[in-house]
Each structure stands twice: as C-alpha cells, then as structure tokens.
Amino acid sequence: DVKVTQSSRYLVKRTGEKVFLECVQDMDHENMFWYRQDPGLGLRLIYFSYDVKMKEKGDIPEGYSVSREKKERFSLILESASTNQTSMYLCASSYSAGSYGYTFGSGTRLTVV
Amino acid sequence: EDKVVQSPLSLVVHEGDTVTLNCSYEVTNFRSLLWYKQEKKAPTFLFMLTSSGIEKKSGRLSSILDKKELFSILNITATQTGDSAIYLCAVYGQNFVFGPGTRLSVLP
C-alpha cells in the first residue's frame, strides 16, 4: 500500500516563527499536494507539484511556500506563521493525477499562538 | 471557476436508516468524480466515477454519476454507527476540487 507520512501530528508554534511541514511518500508518485482543511470550508489546495523542483500555486498560496528537492518529499513552509494559519494540513500524492485520486497523509494539526 | 457543492452539510440519522448524499459540480474539462470518507484522520478513498449511469457498489455503499445534470449521489443503506464520518466529494478537472463535505452522524 502507498504510504504518505507527515512528520508531525500536532504542532504548536508562535506567531512569526518559520514552520516546516514535511511529507514523504514511498511509492514513487509523480504528484504531490498540500491542502488545508477548515470547518465549513472543506479541503483547499495550497500548492502542488508534478515533478521534482516543480511547483504550482493552488487556490490559497499566500503566506506559504513549498520545496520539492526529491521526488518522495514535499515540504510546506510557513515563512512567518500567523494565527489565521491555524488549521489541519493534509498532504496527498498520486501516481498520475486523476487515477483513483489521492492517498492522503494522516494530517498535521497546526496551532499558531 | 471550478466548484463542487455538497448537500446536506450535516445529517443525523438512526442506525438502520438509508441516507443519500448529494454532490453537484461545475468543472472545466471534467475527468472524474471521487468520493472519500473522512473519520478522525485523513480521507480514505471510496469510489471513482467517470461514466454516467454506471453504479459503483461496495457493500452497503453505492454511488452513481449523472454527467448530463452534473451531479453524483452516494447512498448508504442500513446505516451503522461506524458510518459516522465526513463524506467528501471531489471532482477532477484541471485539478482536484473538493466539496465542503457532508457530516453524517449515525445514532444507535
């Protein structure tokens, strides 16, 4: 089975801190995605990547950046954390976009205080 | 702009009831529609639908797509407390777009 691993389940950070959320997948998937999930808003795409060193903005990229130096790893970076970035962050990967959708990581619940 | 709408947003039923969850969409270059179940952790895949009128079935869950009317339904028969979850509909066009989800609560 494909496994998507997010490095932290829970994180608490202070306003202004730089935050790294790591995601690793073990099935040689081309595509990786970062979403945030908030009550009533569903899953919203932050950034995605279809190849190493390639990144594309999603619907809500402001305040975030990403890094994909290796195929298996896709990192989400909050340059200067703010309280409105308190959320559940989900990483996902897929072999080819659309084929049976995604496999999701278990999520990182980030609280910015 | 691509859009996915789910209804109802919240639903409370008793064990044994049958429920129907709705998903409608407006998507450029539609390729597939997917249903996910999300309990405490991340969403898990249920169905992928690409063709109109063909029912996908897995146990007590079934789903069908109407590409002409741009919607899909997810049916759950003989509900159990373990069916309590958020059910997410996602449509793949240019990218995946998720609906807000339907929170289903099944009471004993």
Short mmCIF file of N, CA, C and O in Angstrom, two decimals, chain B:
data_model
loop_
_atom_site.label_atom_id
_atom_site.label_comp_id
_atom_site.label_asym_id
_atom_site.label_seq_id
_atom_site.Cartn_x
_atom_site.Cartn_y
_atom_site.Cartn_z
N GLU B 1 -14.73 29.47 -12.66
CA GLU B 1 -14.04 28.82 -11.54
C GLU B 1 -14.71 27.49 -11.21
O GLU B 1 -15.92 27.40 -11.10
N ASP B 2 -13.90 26.46 -11.06
CA ASP B 2 -14.45 25.14 -10.71
C ASP B 2 -15.10 25.16 -9.34
O ASP B 2 -14.62 25.81 -8.42
N LYS B 3 -16.19 24.42 -9.22
CA LYS B 3 -16.97 24.49 -7.98
C LYS B 3 -17.61 23.14 -7.70
O LYS B 3 -18.12 22.48 -8.60
N VAL B 4 -17.59 22.73 -6.44
CA VAL B 4 -18.25 21.50 -6.01
C VAL B 4 -19.11 21.83 -4.80
O VAL B 4 -18.63 22.42 -3.84
N VAL B 5 -20.37 21.43 -4.88
CA VAL B 5 -21.32 21.73 -3.80
C VAL B 5 -21.87 20.42 -3.27
O VAL B 5 -22.25 19.54 -4.06
N GLN B 6 -21.90 20.28 -1.96
CA GLN B 6 -22.47 19.08 -1.37
C GLN B 6 -23.66 19.45 -0.49
O GLN B 6 -23.68 20.50 0.14
N SER B 7 -24.63 18.53 -0.46
CA SER B 7 -25.78 18.72 0.42
C SER B 7 -26.29 17.37 0.91
O SER B 7 -26.13 16.36 0.20
N PRO B 8 -26.83 17.32 2.11
CA PRO B 8 -26.79 18.40 3.08
C PRO B 8 -25.37 18.55 3.65
O PRO B 8 -24.53 17.70 3.44
N LEU B 9 -25.13 19.61 4.38
CA LEU B 9 -23.82 19.77 5.02
C LEU B 9 -23.73 18.92 6.28
O LEU B 9 -22.63 18.54 6.70
N SER B 10 -24.88 18.64 6.86
CA SER B 10 -24.90 17.86 8.09
C SER B 10 -26.16 17.02 8.12
O SER B 10 -27.22 17.47 7.67
N LEU B 11 -26.05 15.82 8.68
CA LEU B 11 -27.17 14.89 8.66
C LEU B 11 -27.08 13.99 9.88
O LEU B 11 -26.00 13.44 10.17
N VAL B 12 -28.19 13.84 10.58
CA VAL B 12 -28.24 12.94 11.73
C VAL B 12 -29.32 11.92 11.48
O VAL B 12 -30.47 12.29 11.21
N VAL B 13 -28.96 10.64 11.57
CA VAL B 13 -29.93 9.57 11.34
C VAL B 13 -29.76 8.52 12.43
O VAL B 13 -28.84 8.59 13.25
N HIS B 14 -30.66 7.53 12.42
CA HIS B 14 -30.54 6.42 13.35
C HIS B 14 -30.08 5.18 12.61
O HIS B 14 -30.29 5.05 11.39
N GLU B 15 -29.46 4.30 13.35
CA GLU B 15 -28.98 3.06 12.76
C GLU B 15 -30.11 2.38 11.99
O GLU B 15 -31.25 2.33 12.46
N GLY B 16 -29.77 1.85 10.83
CA GLY B 16 -30.75 1.18 10.01
C GLY B 16 -31.36 2.05 8.94
O GLY B 16 -31.92 1.54 7.96
N ASP B 17 -31.25 3.37 9.11
CA ASP B 17 -31.79 4.28 8.09
C ASP B 17 -30.96 4.19 6.82
O ASP B 17 -29.80 3.79 6.83
N THR B 18 -31.56 4.64 5.72
CA THR B 18 -30.84 4.80 4.46
C THR B 18 -30.63 6.29 4.20
O THR B 18 -31.54 7.09 4.43
N VAL B 19 -29.44 6.65 3.77
CA VAL B 19 -29.15 8.06 3.51
C VAL B 19 -28.67 8.26 2.07
O VAL B 19 -28.07 7.35 1.48
N THR B 20 -28.94 9.43 1.56
CA THR B 20 -28.46 9.82 0.23
C THR B 20 -27.73 11.14 0.37
O THR B 20 -28.31 12.13 0.84
N LEU B 21 -26.49 11.15 -0.05
CA LEU B 21 -25.67 12.36 -0.02
C LEU B 21 -25.50 12.86 -1.45
O LEU B 21 -25.31 12.06 -2.37
N ASN B 22 -25.57 14.18 -1.60
CA ASN B 22 -25.57 14.77 -2.94
C ASN B 22 -24.30 15.57 -3.21
O ASN B 22 -23.77 16.23 -2.31
N CYS B 23 -23.88 15.54 -4.45
CA CYS B 23 -22.73 16.31 -4.88
C CYS B 23 -23.01 16.85 -6.27
O CYS B 23 -23.27 16.08 -7.20
N SER B 24 -22.98 18.16 -6.43
CA SER B 24 -23.13 18.76 -7.76
C SER B 24 -21.88 19.56 -8.08
O SER B 24 -21.18 20.01 -7.16
N TYR B 25 -21.61 19.75 -9.34
CA TYR B 25 -20.32 20.35 -9.70
C TYR B 25 -20.42 21.19 -10.97
O TYR B 25 -21.31 20.99 -11.80
N GLU B 26 -19.50 22.14 -11.05
CA GLU B 26 -19.25 22.89 -12.29
C GLU B 26 -17.75 22.87 -12.47
O GLU B 26 -17.03 23.50 -11.69
N VAL B 27 -17.30 22.14 -13.45
CA VAL B 27 -15.85 21.92 -13.61
C VAL B 27 -15.49 21.99 -15.08
O VAL B 27 -16.18 21.42 -15.92
N THR B 28 -14.41 22.66 -15.37
CA THR B 28 -13.90 22.69 -16.73
C THR B 28 -13.16 21.39 -17.03
O THR B 28 -12.36 20.94 -16.21
N ASN B 29 -13.45 20.80 -18.16
CA ASN B 29 -12.73 19.60 -18.59
C ASN B 29 -12.83 18.47 -17.56
O ASN B 29 -11.83 17.95 -17.10
N PHE B 30 -14.07 18.09 -17.26
CA PHE B 30 -14.33 17.04 -16.26
C PHE B 30 -13.64 15.75 -16.67
O PHE B 30 -13.71 15.31 -17.81
N ARG B 31 -13.00 15.11 -15.68
CA ARG B 31 -12.38 13.81 -15.96
C ARG B 31 -12.94 12.72 -15.04
O ARG B 31 -13.16 11.60 -15.47
N SER B 32 -13.13 13.05 -13.75
CA SER B 32 -13.64 12.03 -12.84
C SER B 32 -14.20 12.68 -11.59
O SER B 32 -13.89 13.84 -11.28
N LEU B 33 -15.03 11.93 -10.90
CA LEU B 33 -15.58 12.37 -9.61
C LEU B 33 -15.26 11.30 -8.59
O LEU B 33 -15.39 10.11 -8.87
N LEU B 34 -14.83 11.72 -7.41
CA LEU B 34 -14.42 10.77 -6.40
C LEU B 34 -15.12 11.06 -5.09
O LEU B 34 -15.41 12.21 -4.75
N TRP B 35 -15.40 9.99 -4.36
CA TRP B 35 -15.96 10.09 -3.02
C TRP B 35 -14.93 9.57 -2.01
O TRP B 35 -14.28 8.54 -2.24
N TYR B 36 -14.83 10.31 -0.90
CA TYR B 36 -13.94 9.93 0.19
C TYR B 36 -14.72 9.92 1.50
O TYR B 36 -15.69 10.66 1.67
N LYS B 37 -14.23 9.09 2.42
CA LYS B 37 -14.78 9.08 3.78
C LYS B 37 -13.68 9.56 4.72
O LYS B 37 -12.56 9.06 4.67
N GLN B 38 -14.00 10.54 5.54
CA GLN B 38 -13.01 11.04 6.48
C GLN B 38 -13.52 10.88 7.91
O GLN B 38 -14.51 11.50 8.28
N GLU B 39 -12.83 10.06 8.66
CA GLU B 39 -13.16 9.91 10.08
C GLU B 39 -12.22 10.81 10.86
O GLU B 39 -12.13 11.99 10.60
N LYS B 40 -11.46 10.29 11.79
CA LYS B 40 -10.63 11.19 12.59
C LYS B 40 -9.40 11.66 11.82
O LYS B 40 -8.90 12.75 12.03
N LYS B 41 -8.92 10.84 10.96
CA LYS B 41 -7.65 11.16 10.30
C LYS B 41 -7.90 11.66 8.89
O LYS B 41 -8.72 12.51 8.66
N ALA B 42 -7.17 11.15 7.94
CA ALA B 42 -7.23 11.67 6.58
C ALA B 42 -8.34 10.99 5.78
O ALA B 42 -8.82 9.92 6.14
N PRO B 43 -8.77 11.60 4.69
CA PRO B 43 -9.78 10.97 3.84
C PRO B 43 -9.30 9.65 3.27
O PRO B 43 -8.14 9.50 2.90
N THR B 44 -10.22 8.68 3.21
CA THR B 44 -9.92 7.41 2.55
C THR B 44 -10.83 7.27 1.35
O THR B 44 -12.00 7.64 1.39
N PHE B 45 -10.27 6.70 0.30
CA PHE B 45 -10.94 6.61 -0.99
C PHE B 45 -12.11 5.63 -0.93
O PHE B 45 -12.00 4.52 -0.39
N LEU B 46 -13.25 6.03 -1.52
CA LEU B 46 -14.40 5.14 -1.63
C LEU B 46 -14.64 4.73 -3.08
O LEU B 46 -14.59 3.56 -3.42
N PHE B 47 -14.95 5.70 -3.92
CA PHE B 47 -15.30 5.41 -5.31
C PHE B 47 -14.70 6.45 -6.25
O PHE B 47 -14.56 7.60 -5.88
N MET B 48 -14.44 6.01 -7.47
CA MET B 48 -14.16 6.95 -8.56
C MET B 48 -15.16 6.69 -9.67
O MET B 48 -15.36 5.55 -10.07
N LEU B 49 -15.77 7.74 -10.19
CA LEU B 49 -16.80 7.63 -11.23
C LEU B 49 -16.36 8.46 -12.42
O LEU B 49 -15.99 9.62 -12.28
N THR B 50 -16.41 7.83 -13.58
CA THR B 50 -16.07 8.57 -14.79
C THR B 50 -17.18 8.51 -15.83
O THR B 50 -17.29 9.40 -16.67
N SER B 51 -18.01 7.49 -15.77
CA SER B 51 -19.06 7.32 -16.79
C SER B 51 -20.42 7.52 -16.19
O SER B 51 -20.69 7.09 -15.06
N SER B 52 -21.29 8.12 -16.96
CA SER B 52 -22.64 8.40 -16.49
C SER B 52 -23.44 7.11 -16.37
O SER B 52 -23.33 6.22 -17.22
N GLY B 53 -24.25 7.02 -15.33
CA GLY B 53 -25.25 5.97 -15.25
C GLY B 53 -24.75 4.62 -14.78
O GLY B 53 -25.54 3.69 -14.64
N ILE B 54 -23.46 4.51 -14.51
CA ILE B 54 -22.94 3.21 -14.05
C ILE B 54 -22.74 3.28 -12.55
O ILE B 54 -21.98 4.10 -12.05
N GLU B 55 -23.46 2.40 -11.84
CA GLU B 55 -23.40 2.42 -10.39
C GLU B 55 -22.16 1.68 -9.91
O GLU B 55 -21.85 0.58 -10.36
N LYS B 56 -21.47 2.31 -8.98
CA LYS B 56 -20.38 1.64 -8.29
C LYS B 56 -20.90 1.23 -6.92
O LYS B 56 -21.61 1.98 -6.26
N LYS B 57 -20.53 0.01 -6.51
CA LYS B 57 -21.11 -0.52 -5.28
C LYS B 57 -20.00 -1.17 -4.45
O LYS B 57 -19.11 -1.84 -4.97
N SER B 58 -20.10 -0.94 -3.13
CA SER B 58 -19.18 -1.60 -2.20
C SER B 58 -19.92 -1.84 -0.91
O SER B 58 -20.12 -0.92 -0.11
N GLY B 59 -20.39 -3.05 -0.74
CA GLY B 59 -21.16 -3.36 0.46
C GLY B 59 -22.44 -2.56 0.52
O GLY B 59 -23.25 -2.60 -0.41
N ARG B 60 -22.60 -1.81 1.60
CA ARG B 60 -23.82 -1.02 1.76
C ARG B 60 -23.74 0.35 1.09
O ARG B 60 -24.68 1.12 1.11
N LEU B 61 -22.59 0.65 0.51
CA LEU B 61 -22.40 1.95 -0.14
C LEU B 61 -22.51 1.80 -1.65
O LEU B 61 -22.03 0.81 -2.22
N SER B 62 -23.13 2.77 -2.27
CA SER B 62 -23.19 2.79 -3.72
C SER B 62 -23.19 4.24 -4.19
O SER B 62 -23.58 5.16 -3.45
N SER B 63 -22.77 4.42 -5.43
CA SER B 63 -22.70 5.77 -5.96
C SER B 63 -22.94 5.74 -7.46
O SER B 63 -22.62 4.76 -8.13
N ILE B 64 -23.51 6.84 -7.95
CA ILE B 64 -23.79 6.94 -9.38
C ILE B 64 -23.55 8.37 -9.82
O ILE B 64 -23.65 9.31 -9.03
N LEU B 65 -23.20 8.51 -11.08
CA LEU B 65 -22.86 9.82 -11.64
C LEU B 65 -23.81 10.15 -12.78
O LEU B 65 -24.14 9.27 -13.59
N ASP B 66 -24.24 11.40 -12.83
CA ASP B 66 -25.04 11.88 -13.96
C ASP B 66 -24.27 13.04 -14.59
O ASP B 66 -24.30 14.15 -14.08
N LYS B 67 -23.57 12.77 -15.68
CA LYS B 67 -22.71 13.80 -16.30
C LYS B 67 -23.52 14.86 -17.04
O LYS B 67 -23.07 15.97 -17.25
N LYS B 68 -24.74 14.49 -17.41
CA LYS B 68 -25.57 15.48 -18.10
C LYS B 68 -26.05 16.55 -17.12
O LYS B 68 -26.02 17.73 -17.41
N GLU B 69 -26.51 16.08 -15.96
CA GLU B 69 -27.03 17.01 -14.95
C GLU B 69 -25.95 17.45 -13.97
O GLU B 69 -26.21 18.23 -13.07
N LEU B 70 -24.74 16.94 -14.10
CA LEU B 70 -23.58 17.38 -13.31
C LEU B 70 -23.76 17.11 -11.82
O LEU B 70 -23.60 18.02 -10.99
N PHE B 71 -24.13 15.88 -11.49
CA PHE B 71 -24.19 15.56 -10.07
C PHE B 71 -23.94 14.07 -9.86
O PHE B 71 -23.97 13.25 -10.78
N SER B 72 -23.68 13.78 -8.59
CA SER B 72 -23.49 12.41 -8.16
C SER B 72 -24.19 12.23 -6.82
O SER B 72 -24.36 13.20 -6.06
N ILE B 73 -24.62 11.00 -6.52
CA ILE B 73 -25.15 10.70 -5.21
C ILE B 73 -24.39 9.53 -4.61
O ILE B 73 -23.89 8.65 -5.33
N LEU B 74 -24.30 9.57 -3.30
CA LEU B 74 -23.71 8.48 -2.54
C LEU B 74 -24.81 7.95 -1.63
O LEU B 74 -25.36 8.72 -0.83
N ASN B 75 -25.15 6.68 -1.77
CA ASN B 75 -26.17 6.06 -0.94
C ASN B 75 -25.53 5.14 0.08
O ASN B 75 -24.59 4.40 -0.23
N ILE B 76 -26.06 5.19 1.29
CA ILE B 76 -25.64 4.25 2.32
C ILE B 76 -26.91 3.61 2.87
O ILE B 76 -27.78 4.32 3.40
N THR B 77 -27.02 2.31 2.74
CA THR B 77 -28.20 1.61 3.25
C THR B 77 -27.88 0.99 4.61
O THR B 77 -26.71 0.74 4.94
N ALA B 78 -28.93 0.76 5.38
CA ALA B 78 -28.78 0.10 6.70
C ALA B 78 -27.61 0.70 7.48
O ALA B 78 -26.68 -0.02 7.89
N THR B 79 -27.65 2.00 7.68
CA THR B 79 -26.52 2.70 8.30
C THR B 79 -26.16 2.12 9.66
O THR B 79 -27.02 1.61 10.40
N GLN B 80 -24.87 2.23 9.98
CA GLN B 80 -24.34 1.78 11.26
C GLN B 80 -23.59 2.95 11.91
O GLN B 80 -23.18 3.89 11.21
N THR B 81 -23.36 2.85 13.21
CA THR B 81 -22.65 3.95 13.88
C THR B 81 -21.26 4.16 13.28
O THR B 81 -20.76 5.28 13.26
N GLY B 82 -20.66 3.12 12.76
CA GLY B 82 -19.34 3.24 12.12
C GLY B 82 -19.35 4.00 10.82
O GLY B 82 -18.29 4.34 10.28
N ASP B 83 -20.53 4.31 10.31
CA ASP B 83 -20.61 5.13 9.10
C ASP B 83 -20.51 6.62 9.43
O ASP B 83 -20.40 7.45 8.52
N SER B 84 -20.54 6.95 10.70
CA SER B 84 -20.41 8.36 11.10
C SER B 84 -19.08 8.91 10.64
O SER B 84 -18.02 8.37 11.00
N ALA B 85 -19.11 9.95 9.85
CA ALA B 85 -17.89 10.49 9.25
C ALA B 85 -18.27 11.72 8.44
O ALA B 85 -19.44 12.06 8.30
N ILE B 86 -17.25 12.36 7.91
CA ILE B 86 -17.47 13.39 6.88
C ILE B 86 -17.26 12.71 5.54
O ILE B 86 -16.25 12.04 5.32
N TYR B 87 -18.20 12.90 4.64
CA TYR B 87 -18.09 12.33 3.30
C TYR B 87 -17.77 13.47 2.33
O TYR B 87 -18.52 14.43 2.21
N LEU B 88 -16.64 13.31 1.67
CA LEU B 88 -16.15 14.35 0.78
C LEU B 88 -16.33 13.93 -0.67
O LEU B 88 -16.03 12.80 -1.04
N CYS B 89 -16.79 14.87 -1.47
CA CYS B 89 -16.88 14.68 -2.91
C CYS B 89 -15.78 15.52 -3.55
O CYS B 89 -15.57 16.68 -3.16
N ALA B 90 -15.05 14.97 -4.49
CA ALA B 90 -14.00 15.71 -5.19
C ALA B 90 -14.17 15.49 -6.68
O ALA B 90 -14.53 14.40 -7.12
N VAL B 91 -13.93 16.53 -7.45
CA VAL B 91 -14.03 16.42 -8.89
C VAL B 91 -12.69 16.77 -9.50
O VAL B 91 -12.05 17.75 -9.10
N TYR B 92 -12.27 15.97 -10.44
CA TYR B 92 -11.01 16.20 -11.12
C TYR B 92 -11.28 16.78 -12.50
O TYR B 92 -11.88 16.13 -13.35
N GLY B 93 -10.86 18.06 -12.67
CA GLY B 93 -10.92 18.70 -13.97
C GLY B 93 -9.51 19.12 -14.33
O GLY B 93 -8.67 18.32 -14.71
N GLN B 94 -9.22 20.40 -14.15
CA GLN B 94 -7.84 20.86 -14.29
C GLN B 94 -7.03 20.37 -13.09
O GLN B 94 -5.85 20.03 -13.19
N ASN B 95 -7.65 20.42 -11.93
CA ASN B 95 -7.08 19.92 -10.69
C ASN B 95 -8.20 19.29 -9.88
O ASN B 95 -9.36 19.35 -10.28
N PHE B 96 -7.84 18.73 -8.75
CA PHE B 96 -8.88 18.25 -7.86
C PHE B 96 -9.52 19.42 -7.13
O PHE B 96 -8.84 20.28 -6.61
N VAL B 97 -10.85 19.41 -7.10
CA VAL B 97 -11.59 20.40 -6.32
C VAL B 97 -12.50 19.63 -5.37
O VAL B 97 -13.24 18.75 -5.80
N PHE B 98 -12.40 19.96 -4.09
CA PHE B 98 -13.20 19.25 -3.10
C PHE B 98 -14.43 20.06 -2.72
O PHE B 98 -14.38 21.29 -2.64
N GLY B 99 -15.51 19.37 -2.43
CA GLY B 99 -16.67 20.00 -1.81
C GLY B 99 -16.42 20.17 -0.32
O GLY B 99 -15.42 19.69 0.22
N PRO B 100 -17.33 20.85 0.35
CA PRO B 100 -17.16 21.11 1.78
C PRO B 100 -17.36 19.88 2.66
O PRO B 100 -16.99 19.88 3.82
N GLY B 101 -17.99 18.85 2.09
CA GLY B 101 -18.23 17.64 2.87
C GLY B 101 -19.62 17.61 3.48
O GLY B 101 -20.24 18.65 3.73
N THR B 102 -20.11 16.39 3.73
CA THR B 102 -21.35 16.17 4.48
C THR B 102 -20.97 15.44 5.76
O THR B 102 -20.38 14.36 5.70
N ARG B 103 -21.31 16.03 6.89
CA ARG B 103 -21.03 15.39 8.17
C ARG B 103 -22.21 14.50 8.52
O ARG B 103 -23.31 15.00 8.79
N LEU B 104 -22.00 13.20 8.52
CA LEU B 104 -23.05 12.23 8.83
C LEU B 104 -22.85 11.70 10.24
O LEU B 104 -21.76 11.25 10.60
N SER B 105 -23.89 11.77 11.02
CA SER B 105 -23.86 11.19 12.37
C SER B 105 -24.94 10.13 12.43
O SER B 105 -26.12 10.41 12.16
N VAL B 106 -24.55 8.92 12.79
CA VAL B 106 -25.49 7.81 12.90
C VAL B 106 -25.63 7.45 14.37
O VAL B 106 -24.66 7.06 15.02
N LEU B 107 -26.82 7.62 14.88
CA LEU B 107 -27.08 7.38 16.29
C LEU B 107 -27.53 5.95 16.52
O LEU B 107 -28.23 5.38 15.66
N PRO B 108 -27.16 5.36 17.65
CA PRO B 108 -27.58 3.96 17.91
C PRO B 108 -29.07 3.87 18.18
O PRO B 108 -29.74 4.85 18.50
#
